Structure formats: structure tokens, C-alpha cells
PDB file of C-alpha atoms in Angstrom:
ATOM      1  CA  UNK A   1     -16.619 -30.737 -15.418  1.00  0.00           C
ATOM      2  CA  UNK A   2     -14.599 -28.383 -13.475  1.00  0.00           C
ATOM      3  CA  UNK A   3     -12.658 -27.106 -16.467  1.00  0.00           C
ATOM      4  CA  UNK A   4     -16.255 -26.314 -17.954  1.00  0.00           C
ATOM      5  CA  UNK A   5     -17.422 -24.369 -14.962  1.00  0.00           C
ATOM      6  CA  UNK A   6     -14.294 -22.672 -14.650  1.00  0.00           C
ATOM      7  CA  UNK A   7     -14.375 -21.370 -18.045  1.00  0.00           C
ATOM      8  CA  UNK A   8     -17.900 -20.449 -17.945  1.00  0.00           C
ATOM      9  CA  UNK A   9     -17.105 -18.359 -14.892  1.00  0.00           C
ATOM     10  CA  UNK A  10     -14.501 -16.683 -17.213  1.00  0.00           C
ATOM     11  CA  UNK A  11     -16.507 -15.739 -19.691  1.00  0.00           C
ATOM     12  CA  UNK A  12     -19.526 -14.992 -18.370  1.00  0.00           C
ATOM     13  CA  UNK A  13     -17.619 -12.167 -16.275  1.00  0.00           C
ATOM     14  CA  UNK A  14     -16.007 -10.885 -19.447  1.00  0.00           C
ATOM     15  CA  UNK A  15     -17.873  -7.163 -20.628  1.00  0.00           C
ATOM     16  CA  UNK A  16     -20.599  -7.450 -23.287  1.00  0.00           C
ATOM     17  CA  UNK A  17     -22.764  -4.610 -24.958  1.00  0.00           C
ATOM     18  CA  UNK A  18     -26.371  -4.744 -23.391  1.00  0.00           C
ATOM     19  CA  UNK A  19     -27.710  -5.102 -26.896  1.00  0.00           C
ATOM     20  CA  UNK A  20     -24.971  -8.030 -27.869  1.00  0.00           C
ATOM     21  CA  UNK A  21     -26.240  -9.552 -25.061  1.00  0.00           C
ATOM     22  CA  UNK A  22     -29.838  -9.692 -25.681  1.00  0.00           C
ATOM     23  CA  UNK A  23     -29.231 -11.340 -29.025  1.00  0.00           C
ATOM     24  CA  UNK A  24     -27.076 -14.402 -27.600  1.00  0.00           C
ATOM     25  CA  UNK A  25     -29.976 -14.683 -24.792  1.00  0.00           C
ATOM     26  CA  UNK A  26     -32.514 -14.844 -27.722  1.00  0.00           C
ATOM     27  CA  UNK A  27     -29.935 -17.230 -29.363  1.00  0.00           C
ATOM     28  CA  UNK A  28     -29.621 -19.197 -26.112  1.00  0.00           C
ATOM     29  CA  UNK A  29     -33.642 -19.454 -25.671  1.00  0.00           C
ATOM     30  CA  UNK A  30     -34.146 -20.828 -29.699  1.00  0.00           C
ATOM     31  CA  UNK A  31     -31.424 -23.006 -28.454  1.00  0.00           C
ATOM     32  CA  UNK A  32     -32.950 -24.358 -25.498  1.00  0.00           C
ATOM     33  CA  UNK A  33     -36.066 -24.517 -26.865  1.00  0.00           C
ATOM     34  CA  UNK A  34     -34.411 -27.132 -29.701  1.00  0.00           C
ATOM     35  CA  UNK A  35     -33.094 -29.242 -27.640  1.00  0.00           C
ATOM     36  CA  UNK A  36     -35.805 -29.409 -24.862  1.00  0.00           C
ATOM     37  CA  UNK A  37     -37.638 -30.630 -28.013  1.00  0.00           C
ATOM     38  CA  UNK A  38     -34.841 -33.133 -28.932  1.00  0.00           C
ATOM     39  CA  UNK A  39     -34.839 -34.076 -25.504  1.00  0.00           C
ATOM     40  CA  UNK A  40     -38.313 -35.425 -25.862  1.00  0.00           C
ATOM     41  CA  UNK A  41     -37.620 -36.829 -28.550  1.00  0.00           C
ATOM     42  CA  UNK A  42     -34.782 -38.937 -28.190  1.00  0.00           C
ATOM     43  CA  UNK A  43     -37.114 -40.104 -24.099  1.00  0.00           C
ATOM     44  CA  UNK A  44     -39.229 -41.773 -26.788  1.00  0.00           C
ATOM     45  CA  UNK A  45     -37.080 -42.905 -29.065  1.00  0.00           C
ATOM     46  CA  UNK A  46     -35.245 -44.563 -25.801  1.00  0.00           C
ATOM     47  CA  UNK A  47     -38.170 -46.306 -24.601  1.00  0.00           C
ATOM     48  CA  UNK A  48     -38.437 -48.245 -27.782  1.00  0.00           C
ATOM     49  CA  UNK A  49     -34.611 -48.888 -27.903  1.00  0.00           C
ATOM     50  CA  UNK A  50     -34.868 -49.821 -24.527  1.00  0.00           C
ATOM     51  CA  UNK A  51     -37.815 -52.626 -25.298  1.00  0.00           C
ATOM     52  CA  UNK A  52     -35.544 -53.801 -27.608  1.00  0.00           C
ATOM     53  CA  UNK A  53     -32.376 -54.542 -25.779  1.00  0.00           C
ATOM     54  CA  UNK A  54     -34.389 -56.247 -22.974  1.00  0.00           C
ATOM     55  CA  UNK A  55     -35.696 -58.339 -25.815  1.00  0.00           C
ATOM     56  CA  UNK A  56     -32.186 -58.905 -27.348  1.00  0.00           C
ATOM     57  CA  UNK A  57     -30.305 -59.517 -23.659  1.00  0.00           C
ATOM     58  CA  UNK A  58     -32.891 -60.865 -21.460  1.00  0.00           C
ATOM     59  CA  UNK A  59     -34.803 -63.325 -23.852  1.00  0.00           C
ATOM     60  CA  UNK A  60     -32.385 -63.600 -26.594  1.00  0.00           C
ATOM     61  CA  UNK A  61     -28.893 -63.858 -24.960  1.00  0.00           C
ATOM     62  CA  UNK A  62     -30.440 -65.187 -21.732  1.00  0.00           C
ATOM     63  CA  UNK A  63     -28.676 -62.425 -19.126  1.00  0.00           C
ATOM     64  CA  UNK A  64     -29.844 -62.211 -16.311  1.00  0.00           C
ATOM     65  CA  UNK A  65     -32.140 -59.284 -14.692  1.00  0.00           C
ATOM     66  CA  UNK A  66     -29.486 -57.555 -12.967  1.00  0.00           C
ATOM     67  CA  UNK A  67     -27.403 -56.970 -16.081  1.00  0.00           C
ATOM     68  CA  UNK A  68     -29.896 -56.181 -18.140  1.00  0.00           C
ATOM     69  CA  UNK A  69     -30.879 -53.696 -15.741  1.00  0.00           C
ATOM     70  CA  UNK A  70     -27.845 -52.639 -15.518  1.00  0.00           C
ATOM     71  CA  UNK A  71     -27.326 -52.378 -19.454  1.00  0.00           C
ATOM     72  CA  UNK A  72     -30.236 -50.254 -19.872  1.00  0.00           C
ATOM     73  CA  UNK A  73     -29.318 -48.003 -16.820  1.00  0.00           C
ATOM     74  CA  UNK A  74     -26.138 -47.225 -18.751  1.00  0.00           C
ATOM     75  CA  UNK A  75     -28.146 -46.289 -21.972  1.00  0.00           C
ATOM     76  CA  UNK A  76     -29.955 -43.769 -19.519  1.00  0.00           C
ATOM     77  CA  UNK A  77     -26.549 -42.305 -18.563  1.00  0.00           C
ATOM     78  CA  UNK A  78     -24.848 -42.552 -21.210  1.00  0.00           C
ATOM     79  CA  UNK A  79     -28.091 -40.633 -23.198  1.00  0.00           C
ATOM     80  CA  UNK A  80     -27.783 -37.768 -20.345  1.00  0.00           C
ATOM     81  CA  UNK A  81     -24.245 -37.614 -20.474  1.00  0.00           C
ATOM     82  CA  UNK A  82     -24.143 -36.468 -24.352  1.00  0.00           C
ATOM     83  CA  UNK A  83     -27.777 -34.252 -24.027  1.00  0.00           C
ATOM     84  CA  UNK A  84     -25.630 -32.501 -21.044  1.00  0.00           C
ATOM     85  CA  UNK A  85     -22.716 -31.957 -23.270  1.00  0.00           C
ATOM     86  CA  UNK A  86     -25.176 -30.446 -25.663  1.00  0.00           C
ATOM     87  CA  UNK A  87     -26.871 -28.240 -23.303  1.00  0.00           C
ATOM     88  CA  UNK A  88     -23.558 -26.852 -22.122  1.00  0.00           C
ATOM     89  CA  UNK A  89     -21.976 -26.630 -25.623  1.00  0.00           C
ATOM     90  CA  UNK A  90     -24.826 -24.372 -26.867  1.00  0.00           C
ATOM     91  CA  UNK A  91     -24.986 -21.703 -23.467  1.00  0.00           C
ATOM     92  CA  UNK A  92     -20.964 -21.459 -23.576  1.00  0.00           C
ATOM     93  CA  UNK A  93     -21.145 -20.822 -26.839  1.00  0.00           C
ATOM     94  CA  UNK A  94     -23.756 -18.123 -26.967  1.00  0.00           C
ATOM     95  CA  UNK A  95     -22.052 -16.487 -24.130  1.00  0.00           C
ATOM     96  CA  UNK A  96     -18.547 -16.089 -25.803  1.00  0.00           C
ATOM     97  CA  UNK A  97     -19.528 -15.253 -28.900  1.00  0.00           C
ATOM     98  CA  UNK A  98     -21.259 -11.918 -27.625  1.00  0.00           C
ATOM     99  CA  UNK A  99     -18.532 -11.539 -25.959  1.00  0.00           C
ATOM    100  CA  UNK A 100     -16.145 -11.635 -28.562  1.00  0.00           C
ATOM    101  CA  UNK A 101     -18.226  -9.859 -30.896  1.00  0.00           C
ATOM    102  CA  UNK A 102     -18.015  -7.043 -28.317  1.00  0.00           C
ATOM    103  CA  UNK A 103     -13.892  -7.636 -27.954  1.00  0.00           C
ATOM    104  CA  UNK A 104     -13.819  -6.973 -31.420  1.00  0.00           C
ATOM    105  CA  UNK A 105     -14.970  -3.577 -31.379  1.00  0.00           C
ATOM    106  CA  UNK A 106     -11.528  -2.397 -30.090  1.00  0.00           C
ATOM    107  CA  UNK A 107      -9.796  -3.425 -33.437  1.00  0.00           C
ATOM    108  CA  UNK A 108      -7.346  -5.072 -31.884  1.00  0.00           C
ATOM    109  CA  UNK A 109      -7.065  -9.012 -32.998  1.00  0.00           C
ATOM    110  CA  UNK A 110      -5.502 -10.372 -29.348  1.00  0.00           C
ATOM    111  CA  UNK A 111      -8.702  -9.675 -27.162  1.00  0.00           C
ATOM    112  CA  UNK A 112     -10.604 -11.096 -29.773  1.00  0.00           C
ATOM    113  CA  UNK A 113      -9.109 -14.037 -30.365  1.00  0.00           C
ATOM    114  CA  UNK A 114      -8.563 -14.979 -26.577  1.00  0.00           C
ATOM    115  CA  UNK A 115     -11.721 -15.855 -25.998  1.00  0.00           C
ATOM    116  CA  UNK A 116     -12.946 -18.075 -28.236  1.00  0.00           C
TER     117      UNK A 116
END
């Protein structure tokens, strides 16, 4: 996590065009919008999943409450986990690609290629 935030530091100090910009922030908001959407998605998709392995552990395999509490709070973090991945992937990506779009107007390959 600290490697992320330091490299998002990085490149979101690196210069961009005003106009390059405003395209990765429209980018960035059809992104977020997608997976706000997903998000919902896979809430209800959990809640049936989660029905499901209280069925299979508690009744089925006989666990007790406390792990199968347990179990299911793992599914929860384990769900967030990968969604925050996600989240992160898609607004580090937006930023350095506007920002090597705009390192690649000096026609030199090195700045270009050192961000990404």
C-alpha cells in the first residue's frame, strides 16, 4: 500500500496538458461510475453467496457460529480487498497515461517510457 501511494504521488505531480487532463478525468469518472455499479452488484451477489455458505458450514458441515462468522467476514474482506485493487488500478492508470501522452510530445522515447 505504501508503494501504491508513493507512486501515485509521483505521478500525479508529473506535468500534463490541461486538455490531456480533462480527458483522463472524464476517463476516470466513466470509470468510477462502472465500478460503483459493479460494486452494487457484486453487495448482492454476496448476500446470496453469503446465505449459502452459512447453509453449507453452519448446517451442513456443523461449524460452529464463530467460524462461520468468521468465514463470511473474510468473504467481506477479501471482496473489498480486490474492488480496492480495482478502484486504484483504474485512477493510477488514468493519471499516467495523460501523463505520458503529454511526455510524448517531446519526441524523445526515455520520458515516455519512464512512466508507465
Amino acid at each position: 500500500m505504501a508503494f501504491g501511494l508513493v507512486q501515485y504521488m509521483q505521478i500525479r505531480k508529473l506535468p500534463v496538458h490541461r486538455a490531456m487532463l480533462e480527458i483522463s478525468d472524464l476517463i476516470y469518472e466513466t470509470c468510477k461510475t462502472y465500478l460503483i455499479t459493479q460494486g452494487k452488484f457484486i453487495a448482492i451477489l454476496w448476500a446470496f453467496i453469503a446465505v449459502i455458505m452459512v447453509v453449507y458450514f453452519a448446517f451442513l458441515l456443523h461449524f460452529s457460529a464463530g467460524r462461520v462468522l468468521v468465514i463470511v467476514i473474510f468473504s467481506i474482506i477479501g471482496i473489498l480487498g480486490s474492488y480496492s485493487v480495482a478502484w486504484f488500478g483504474m485512477r493510477i492508470n488514468t493519471l499516467a497515461n495523460s501523463r505520458t501522452a503529454f511526455a510524448s510530445l517531446g519526441g524523445k522515447p526515455f520520458p515516455t517510457m519512464a512512466i508507465p
